[in-house]
Amino acid sequence: MKTLPSFDELKALAENDPQALEVLRIEMSEEIIESASESMQPKLRAQMSHINRVIASGKNPNHVNALLMKELMRQFDRFSTAINNPQALTERSATVTTLHPKRNEATVAIEG
């Protein structure tokens, strides 16, 4: 498994070759996922996909960092709830509304 470069090396990559930093991030993430148990790999891949979508939605590096921090805090809050109040994770309810398509003269003619 690769060793994470020093902070200074990562900073230099971010400044001089952001694409190489992205490749390193993906490669190292993939190594970690591959080293996990087979039962955990799909969950880790789903989390990685979610992180990639968050990163892709950022407008610039600072915005990406803010979005990732927001996501991390959301996950931390969920983890805290799971530990301190696990029943709260299953107490949700939803109202299901049945939607009916609009009927107009064209659909009535086709149906008729």
mmCIF file of N, CA and C in Angstrom:
data_model
loop_
_atom_site.group_PDB
_atom_site.id
_atom_site.type_symbol
_atom_site.label_atom_id
_atom_site.label_comp_id
_atom_site.label_asym_id
_atom_site.label_seq_id
_atom_site.Cartn_x
_atom_site.Cartn_y
_atom_site.Cartn_z
ATOM 1 N N MET A 1 0.847 -1.184 0.000
ATOM 2 C CA MET A 1 0.000 0.000 0.000
ATOM 3 C C MET A 1 0.892 1.246 0.000
ATOM 4 N N LYS A 2 0.487 2.218 -0.785
ATOM 5 C CA LYS A 2 1.250 3.468 -0.874
ATOM 6 C C LYS A 2 1.223 4.198 0.464
ATOM 7 N N THR A 3 2.278 4.957 0.694
ATOM 8 C CA THR A 3 2.343 5.808 1.873
ATOM 9 C C THR A 3 1.895 7.211 1.473
ATOM 10 N N LEU A 4 1.086 7.820 2.301
ATOM 11 C CA LEU A 4 0.624 9.178 2.026
ATOM 12 C C LEU A 4 1.826 10.125 2.031
ATOM 13 N N PRO A 5 1.996 10.906 0.981
ATOM 14 C CA PRO A 5 3.108 11.872 0.955
ATOM 15 C C PRO A 5 2.969 12.890 2.090
ATOM 16 N N SER A 6 4.051 13.575 2.349
ATOM 17 C CA SER A 6 4.037 14.597 3.404
ATOM 18 C C SER A 6 3.106 15.739 3.018
ATOM 19 N N PHE A 7 2.736 16.530 4.005
ATOM 20 C CA PHE A 7 1.870 17.680 3.756
ATOM 21 C C PHE A 7 2.478 18.592 2.702
ATOM 22 N N ASP A 8 3.789 18.855 2.820
ATOM 23 C CA ASP A 8 4.452 19.745 1.864
ATOM 24 C C ASP A 8 4.392 19.193 0.439
ATOM 25 N N GLU A 9 4.554 17.884 0.299
ATOM 26 C CA GLU A 9 4.470 17.275 -1.035
ATOM 27 C C GLU A 9 3.043 17.373 -1.585
ATOM 28 N N LEU A 10 2.064 17.137 -0.727
ATOM 29 C CA LEU A 10 0.668 17.248 -1.156
ATOM 30 C C LEU A 10 0.330 18.686 -1.539
ATOM 31 N N LYS A 11 0.840 19.629 -0.766
ATOM 32 C CA LYS A 11 0.602 21.041 -1.065
ATOM 33 C C LYS A 11 1.222 21.416 -2.412
ATOM 34 N N ALA A 12 2.427 20.929 -2.662
ATOM 35 C CA ALA A 12 3.096 21.211 -3.933
ATOM 36 C C ALA A 12 2.308 20.599 -5.096
ATOM 37 N N LEU A 13 1.802 19.384 -4.905
ATOM 38 C CA LEU A 13 0.983 18.771 -5.948
ATOM 39 C C LEU A 13 -0.276 19.587 -6.208
ATOM 40 N N ALA A 14 -0.927 20.028 -5.139
ATOM 41 C CA ALA A 14 -2.159 20.813 -5.288
ATOM 42 C C ALA A 14 -1.896 22.101 -6.054
ATOM 43 N N GLU A 15 -0.757 22.721 -5.806
ATOM 44 C CA GLU A 15 -0.436 23.990 -6.457
ATOM 45 C C GLU A 15 0.057 23.808 -7.894
ATOM 46 N N ASN A 16 0.867 22.749 -8.123
ATOM 47 C CA ASN A 16 1.546 22.601 -9.410
ATOM 48 C C ASN A 16 0.932 21.569 -10.347
ATOM 49 N N ASP A 17 0.277 20.564 -9.773
ATOM 50 C CA ASP A 17 -0.274 19.499 -10.610
ATOM 51 C C ASP A 17 -1.522 18.911 -9.946
ATOM 52 N N PRO A 18 -2.619 19.676 -9.939
ATOM 53 C CA PRO A 18 -3.837 19.195 -9.271
ATOM 54 C C PRO A 18 -4.349 17.871 -9.846
ATOM 55 N N GLN A 19 -4.121 17.625 -11.128
ATOM 56 C CA GLN A 19 -4.572 16.369 -11.730
ATOM 57 C C GLN A 19 -3.817 15.188 -11.125
ATOM 58 N N ALA A 20 -2.513 15.343 -10.877
ATOM 59 C CA ALA A 20 -1.729 14.274 -10.256
ATOM 60 C C ALA A 20 -2.210 14.029 -8.826
ATOM 61 N N LEU A 21 -2.591 15.081 -8.142
ATOM 62 C CA LEU A 21 -3.127 14.935 -6.784
ATOM 63 C C LEU A 21 -4.445 14.162 -6.819
ATOM 64 N N GLU A 22 -5.277 14.448 -7.802
ATOM 65 C CA GLU A 22 -6.549 13.739 -7.956
ATOM 66 C C GLU A 22 -6.314 12.263 -8.253
ATOM 67 N N VAL A 23 -5.360 11.964 -9.116
ATOM 68 C CA VAL A 23 -5.023 10.573 -9.426
ATOM 69 C C VAL A 23 -4.538 9.868 -8.161
ATOM 70 N N LEU A 24 -3.696 10.520 -7.384
ATOM 71 C CA LEU A 24 -3.199 9.951 -6.130
ATOM 72 C C LEU A 24 -4.361 9.677 -5.172
ATOM 73 N N ARG A 25 -5.301 10.618 -5.064
ATOM 74 C CA ARG A 25 -6.456 10.455 -4.178
ATOM 75 C C ARG A 25 -7.273 9.234 -4.579
ATOM 76 N N ILE A 26 -7.522 9.095 -5.859
ATOM 77 C CA ILE A 26 -8.327 7.975 -6.347
ATOM 78 C C ILE A 26 -7.580 6.654 -6.162
ATOM 79 N N GLU A 27 -6.298 6.624 -6.496
ATOM 80 C CA GLU A 27 -5.509 5.391 -6.355
ATOM 81 C C GLU A 27 -5.444 4.937 -4.905
ATOM 82 N N MET A 28 -5.172 5.875 -4.004
ATOM 83 C CA MET A 28 -5.055 5.502 -2.593
ATOM 84 C C MET A 28 -6.412 5.091 -2.018
ATOM 85 N N SER A 29 -7.454 5.746 -2.444
ATOM 86 C CA SER A 29 -8.805 5.370 -1.999
ATOM 87 C C SER A 29 -9.137 3.966 -2.480
ATOM 88 N N GLU A 30 -8.799 3.683 -3.717
ATOM 89 C CA GLU A 30 -9.068 2.358 -4.284
ATOM 90 C C GLU A 30 -8.287 1.283 -3.533
ATOM 91 N N GLU A 31 -7.050 1.563 -3.171
ATOM 92 C CA GLU A 31 -6.249 0.608 -2.401
ATOM 93 C C GLU A 31 -6.904 0.303 -1.055
ATOM 94 N N ILE A 32 -7.390 1.333 -0.398
ATOM 95 C CA ILE A 32 -8.037 1.142 0.900
ATOM 96 C C ILE A 32 -9.301 0.307 0.738
ATOM 97 N N ILE A 33 -10.093 0.618 -0.282
ATOM 98 C CA ILE A 33 -11.325 -0.139 -0.521
ATOM 99 C C ILE A 33 -10.994 -1.600 -0.816
ATOM 100 N N GLU A 34 -9.992 -1.846 -1.650
ATOM 101 C CA GLU A 34 -9.605 -3.210 -2.005
ATOM 102 C C GLU A 34 -9.103 -3.988 -0.792
ATOM 103 N N SER A 35 -8.518 -3.302 0.171
ATOM 104 C CA SER A 35 -7.989 -3.999 1.354
ATOM 105 C C SER A 35 -9.077 -4.272 2.402
ATOM 106 N N ALA A 36 -10.253 -3.699 2.221
ATOM 107 C CA ALA A 36 -11.361 -3.913 3.157
ATOM 108 C C ALA A 36 -12.008 -5.270 2.886
ATOM 109 N N SER A 37 -12.810 -5.716 3.837
ATOM 110 C CA SER A 37 -13.522 -6.977 3.657
ATOM 111 C C SER A 37 -14.487 -6.864 2.476
ATOM 112 N N GLU A 38 -14.791 -7.993 1.881
ATOM 113 C CA GLU A 38 -15.685 -7.987 0.720
ATOM 114 C C GLU A 38 -17.060 -7.441 1.063
ATOM 115 N N SER A 39 -17.501 -7.647 2.293
ATOM 116 C CA SER A 39 -18.823 -7.145 2.679
ATOM 117 C C SER A 39 -18.837 -5.629 2.829
ATOM 118 N N MET A 40 -17.681 -5.032 3.125
ATOM 119 C CA MET A 40 -17.605 -3.575 3.286
ATOM 120 C C MET A 40 -17.332 -2.845 1.976
ATOM 121 N N GLN A 41 -16.764 -3.532 0.991
ATOM 122 C CA GLN A 41 -16.367 -2.872 -0.243
ATOM 123 C C GLN A 41 -17.511 -2.150 -0.954
ATOM 124 N N PRO A 42 -18.702 -2.738 -1.086
ATOM 125 C CA PRO A 42 -19.784 -1.983 -1.750
ATOM 126 C C PRO A 42 -20.161 -0.709 -1.001
ATOM 127 N N LYS A 43 -20.152 -0.755 0.319
ATOM 128 C CA LYS A 43 -20.476 0.437 1.108
ATOM 129 C C LYS A 43 -19.407 1.512 0.921
ATOM 130 N N LEU A 44 -18.151 1.086 0.912
ATOM 131 C CA LEU A 44 -17.060 2.045 0.720
ATOM 132 C C LEU A 44 -17.084 2.629 -0.692
ATOM 133 N N ARG A 45 -17.416 1.814 -1.682
ATOM 134 C CA ARG A 45 -17.511 2.321 -3.050
ATOM 135 C C ARG A 45 -18.661 3.323 -3.174
ATOM 136 N N ALA A 46 -19.762 3.043 -2.508
ATOM 137 C CA ALA A 46 -20.888 3.981 -2.522
ATOM 138 C C ALA A 46 -20.480 5.295 -1.861
ATOM 139 N N GLN A 47 -19.751 5.215 -0.743
ATOM 140 C CA GLN A 47 -19.290 6.426 -0.062
ATOM 141 C C GLN A 47 -18.317 7.191 -0.947
ATOM 142 N N MET A 48 -17.440 6.464 -1.632
ATOM 143 C CA MET A 48 -16.477 7.100 -2.530
ATOM 144 C C MET A 48 -17.205 7.796 -3.681
ATOM 145 N N SER A 49 -18.213 7.159 -4.214
ATOM 146 C CA SER A 49 -19.000 7.760 -5.288
ATOM 147 C C SER A 49 -19.668 9.044 -4.802
ATOM 148 N N HIS A 50 -20.194 9.008 -3.595
ATOM 149 C CA HIS A 50 -20.831 10.196 -3.022
ATOM 150 C C HIS A 50 -19.804 11.326 -2.854
ATOM 151 N N ILE A 51 -18.641 10.987 -2.340
ATOM 152 C CA ILE A 51 -17.575 11.991 -2.162
ATOM 153 C C ILE A 51 -17.183 12.574 -3.515
ATOM 154 N N ASN A 52 -17.061 11.723 -4.529
ATOM 155 C CA ASN A 52 -16.705 12.205 -5.867
ATOM 156 C C ASN A 52 -17.753 13.177 -6.400
ATOM 157 N N ARG A 53 -19.038 12.892 -6.142
ATOM 158 C CA ARG A 53 -20.100 13.809 -6.583
ATOM 159 C C ARG A 53 -20.021 15.141 -5.838
ATOM 160 N N VAL A 54 -19.718 15.083 -4.539
ATOM 161 C CA VAL A 54 -19.565 16.323 -3.765
ATOM 162 C C VAL A 54 -18.412 17.140 -4.336
ATOM 163 N N ILE A 55 -17.292 16.483 -4.593
ATOM 164 C CA ILE A 55 -16.120 17.176 -5.146
ATOM 165 C C ILE A 55 -16.450 17.779 -6.513
ATOM 166 N N ALA A 56 -17.151 17.023 -7.353
ATOM 167 C CA ALA A 56 -17.483 17.502 -8.699
ATOM 168 C C ALA A 56 -18.412 18.712 -8.664
ATOM 169 N N SER A 57 -19.189 18.846 -7.594
ATOM 170 C CA SER A 57 -20.131 19.970 -7.529
ATOM 171 C C SER A 57 -19.470 21.264 -7.045
ATOM 172 N N GLY A 58 -18.229 21.179 -6.576
ATOM 173 C CA GLY A 58 -17.539 22.368 -6.090
ATOM 174 C C GLY A 58 -17.105 23.283 -7.216
ATOM 175 N N LYS A 59 -17.155 24.584 -6.935
ATOM 176 C CA LYS A 59 -16.804 25.572 -7.952
ATOM 177 C C LYS A 59 -15.314 25.886 -7.969
ATOM 178 N N ASN A 60 -14.653 25.689 -6.836
ATOM 179 C CA ASN A 60 -13.216 25.933 -6.713
ATOM 180 C C ASN A 60 -12.726 25.136 -5.505
ATOM 181 N N PRO A 61 -11.407 25.054 -5.293
ATOM 182 C CA PRO A 61 -10.899 24.235 -4.181
ATOM 183 C C PRO A 61 -11.454 24.628 -2.806
ATOM 184 N N ASN A 62 -11.624 25.915 -2.555
ATOM 185 C CA ASN A 62 -12.172 26.325 -1.260
ATOM 186 C C ASN A 62 -13.628 25.889 -1.107
ATOM 187 N N HIS A 63 -14.387 26.008 -2.182
ATOM 188 C CA HIS A 63 -15.785 25.566 -2.154
ATOM 189 C C HIS A 63 -15.858 24.057 -1.929
ATOM 190 N N VAL A 64 -14.979 23.295 -2.588
ATOM 191 C CA VAL A 64 -14.930 21.841 -2.397
ATOM 192 C C VAL A 64 -14.648 21.521 -0.932
ATOM 193 N N ASN A 65 -13.687 22.215 -0.336
ATOM 194 C CA ASN A 65 -13.376 21.978 1.079
ATOM 195 C C ASN A 65 -14.568 22.272 1.967
ATOM 196 N N ALA A 66 -15.272 23.351 1.694
ATOM 197 C CA ALA A 66 -16.459 23.691 2.495
ATOM 198 C C ALA A 66 -17.542 22.626 2.326
ATOM 199 N N LEU A 67 -17.748 22.155 1.103
ATOM 200 C CA LEU A 67 -18.752 21.113 0.865
ATOM 201 C C LEU A 67 -18.375 19.812 1.560
ATOM 202 N N LEU A 68 -17.104 19.442 1.486
ATOM 203 C CA LEU A 68 -16.652 18.217 2.153
ATOM 204 C C LEU A 68 -16.768 18.334 3.677
ATOM 205 N N MET A 69 -16.483 19.510 4.217
ATOM 206 C CA MET A 69 -16.627 19.706 5.660
ATOM 207 C C MET A 69 -18.088 19.590 6.068
ATOM 208 N N LYS A 70 -18.967 20.169 5.276
ATOM 209 C CA LYS A 70 -20.407 20.081 5.552
ATOM 210 C C LYS A 70 -20.850 18.616 5.527
ATOM 211 N N GLU A 71 -20.378 17.868 4.546
ATOM 212 C CA GLU A 71 -20.718 16.447 4.443
ATOM 213 C C GLU A 71 -20.154 15.664 5.620
ATOM 214 N N LEU A 72 -18.932 15.957 5.995
ATOM 215 C CA LEU A 72 -18.317 15.282 7.142
ATOM 216 C C LEU A 72 -19.106 15.553 8.421
ATOM 217 N N MET A 73 -19.536 16.781 8.611
ATOM 218 C CA MET A 73 -20.322 17.123 9.806
ATOM 219 C C MET A 73 -21.676 16.411 9.778
ATOM 220 N N ARG A 74 -22.278 16.298 8.598
ATOM 221 C CA ARG A 74 -23.547 15.579 8.466
ATOM 222 C C ARG A 74 -23.371 14.104 8.832
ATOM 223 N N GLN A 75 -22.285 13.500 8.348
ATOM 224 C CA GLN A 75 -22.007 12.103 8.662
ATOM 225 C C GLN A 75 -21.692 11.931 10.149
ATOM 226 N N PHE A 76 -20.945 12.866 10.706
ATOM 227 C CA PHE A 76 -20.612 12.808 12.125
ATOM 228 C C PHE A 76 -21.877 12.906 12.975
ATOM 229 N N ASP A 77 -22.796 13.776 12.574
ATOM 230 C CA ASP A 77 -24.059 13.919 13.297
ATOM 231 C C ASP A 77 -24.856 12.615 13.234
ATOM 232 N N ARG A 78 -24.885 11.999 12.070
ATOM 233 C CA ARG A 78 -25.601 10.714 11.924
ATOM 234 C C ARG A 78 -24.942 9.635 12.782
ATOM 235 N N PHE A 79 -23.626 9.590 12.801
ATOM 236 C CA PHE A 79 -22.889 8.634 13.614
ATOM 237 C C PHE A 79 -23.187 8.861 15.096
ATOM 238 N N SER A 80 -23.189 10.111 15.503
ATOM 239 C CA SER A 80 -23.503 10.452 16.896
ATOM 240 C C SER A 80 -24.913 10.001 17.267
ATOM 241 N N THR A 81 -25.844 10.219 16.371
ATOM 242 C CA THR A 81 -27.223 9.774 16.608
ATOM 243 C C THR A 81 -27.285 8.254 16.719
ATOM 244 N N ALA A 82 -26.559 7.562 15.864
ATOM 245 C CA ALA A 82 -26.551 6.102 15.888
ATOM 246 C C ALA A 82 -26.030 5.575 17.218
ATOM 247 N N ILE A 83 -25.081 6.279 17.804
ATOM 248 C CA ILE A 83 -24.516 5.842 19.082
ATOM 249 C C ILE A 83 -25.409 6.251 20.255
ATOM 250 N N ASN A 84 -25.852 7.494 20.251
ATOM 251 C CA ASN A 84 -26.567 8.040 21.414
ATOM 252 C C ASN A 84 -28.076 7.852 21.385
ATOM 253 N N ASN A 85 -28.656 7.718 20.215
ATOM 254 C CA ASN A 85 -30.104 7.613 20.108
ATOM 255 C C ASN A 85 -30.468 6.771 18.877
ATOM 256 N N PRO A 86 -30.078 5.485 18.854
ATOM 257 C CA PRO A 86 -30.239 4.680 17.644
ATOM 258 C C PRO A 86 -31.683 4.538 17.171
ATOM 259 N N GLN A 87 -32.632 4.556 18.075
ATOM 260 C CA GLN A 87 -34.027 4.425 17.656
ATOM 261 C C GLN A 87 -34.474 5.611 16.812
ATOM 262 N N ALA A 88 -33.830 6.743 16.938
ATOM 263 C CA ALA A 88 -34.192 7.914 16.147
ATOM 264 C C ALA A 88 -33.955 7.686 14.651
ATOM 265 N N LEU A 89 -33.060 6.767 14.313
ATOM 266 C CA LEU A 89 -32.774 6.494 12.901
ATOM 267 C C LEU A 89 -33.879 5.688 12.228
ATOM 268 N N THR A 90 -34.732 5.047 13.026
ATOM 269 C CA THR A 90 -35.794 4.224 12.454
ATOM 270 C C THR A 90 -37.190 4.759 12.752
ATOM 271 N N GLU A 91 -37.277 5.912 13.401
ATOM 272 C CA GLU A 91 -38.564 6.479 13.789
ATOM 273 C C GLU A 91 -39.192 7.355 12.721
ATOM 274 N N ARG A 92 -38.658 7.371 11.550
ATOM 275 C CA ARG A 92 -39.174 8.256 10.511
ATOM 276 C C ARG A 92 -40.427 7.673 9.877
ATOM 277 N N SER A 93 -41.286 8.542 9.451
ATOM 278 C CA SER A 93 -42.475 8.107 8.723
ATOM 279 C C SER A 93 -42.621 9.002 7.500
ATOM 280 N N ALA A 94 -43.360 8.502 6.559
ATOM 281 C CA ALA A 94 -43.561 9.269 5.328
ATOM 282 C C ALA A 94 -45.021 9.192 4.927
ATOM 283 N N THR A 95 -45.461 10.213 4.278
ATOM 284 C CA THR A 95 -46.800 10.219 3.713
ATOM 285 C C THR A 95 -46.661 9.957 2.226
ATOM 286 N N VAL A 96 -47.369 8.959 1.751
ATOM 287 C CA VAL A 96 -47.307 8.608 0.338
ATOM 288 C C VAL A 96 -48.505 9.231 -0.362
ATOM 289 N N THR A 97 -48.219 9.993 -1.372
ATOM 290 C CA THR A 97 -49.268 10.638 -2.153
ATOM 291 C C THR A 97 -49.324 9.989 -3.526
ATOM 292 N N THR A 98 -50.496 9.536 -3.900
ATOM 293 C CA THR A 98 -50.663 8.933 -5.209
ATOM 294 C C THR A 98 -50.885 10.041 -6.229
ATOM 295 N N LEU A 99 -50.111 10.012 -7.267
ATOM 296 C CA LEU A 99 -50.226 11.007 -8.325
ATOM 297 C C LEU A 99 -50.950 10.384 -9.510
ATOM 298 N N HIS A 100 -51.904 11.100 -10.029
ATOM 299 C CA HIS A 100 -52.652 10.636 -11.192
ATOM 300 C C HIS A 100 -52.300 11.530 -12.374
ATOM 301 N N PRO A 101 -52.097 10.931 -13.548
ATOM 302 C CA PRO A 101 -51.775 11.756 -14.713
ATOM 303 C C PRO A 101 -52.955 12.635 -15.093
ATOM 304 N N LYS A 102 -52.641 13.793 -15.600
ATOM 305 C CA LYS A 102 -53.703 14.678 -16.079
ATOM 306 C C LYS A 102 -54.369 14.044 -17.293
ATOM 307 N N ARG A 103 -55.646 14.202 -17.365
ATOM 308 C CA ARG A 103 -56.388 13.697 -18.520
ATOM 309 C C ARG A 103 -56.718 14.894 -19.406
ATOM 310 N N ASN A 104 -56.398 14.771 -20.646
ATOM 311 C CA ASN A 104 -56.772 15.821 -21.586
ATOM 312 C C ASN A 104 -57.421 15.186 -22.801
ATOM 313 N N GLU A 105 -57.863 15.986 -23.699
ATOM 314 C CA GLU A 105 -58.592 15.454 -24.854
ATOM 315 C C GLU A 105 -57.770 14.463 -25.661
ATOM 316 N N ALA A 106 -56.453 14.672 -25.756
ATOM 317 C CA ALA A 106 -55.601 13.772 -26.559
ATOM 318 C C ALA A 106 -55.553 12.397 -25.913
ATOM 319 N N THR A 107 -55.408 12.330 -24.580
ATOM 320 C CA THR A 107 -55.338 11.018 -23.933
ATOM 321 C C THR A 107 -56.694 10.341 -23.929
ATOM 322 N N VAL A 108 -57.761 11.117 -23.800
ATOM 323 C CA VAL A 108 -59.102 10.533 -23.826
ATOM 324 C C VAL A 108 -59.344 9.916 -25.203
ATOM 325 N N ALA A 109 -58.933 10.605 -26.290
ATOM 326 C CA ALA A 109 -59.117 10.101 -27.644
ATOM 327 C C ALA A 109 -58.329 8.815 -27.854
ATOM 328 N N ILE A 110 -57.105 8.743 -27.307
ATOM 329 C CA ILE A 110 -56.262 7.555 -27.456
ATOM 330 C C ILE A 110 -56.866 6.397 -26.665
ATOM 331 N N GLU A 111 -57.320 6.684 -25.441
ATOM 332 C CA GLU A 111 -57.878 5.640 -24.594
ATOM 333 C C GLU A 111 -59.213 5.139 -25.122
ATOM 334 N N GLY A 112 -59.993 6.039 -25.727
ATOM 335 C CA GLY A 112 -61.350 5.720 -26.143
ATOM 336 C C GLY A 112 -61.370 4.933 -27.377
#
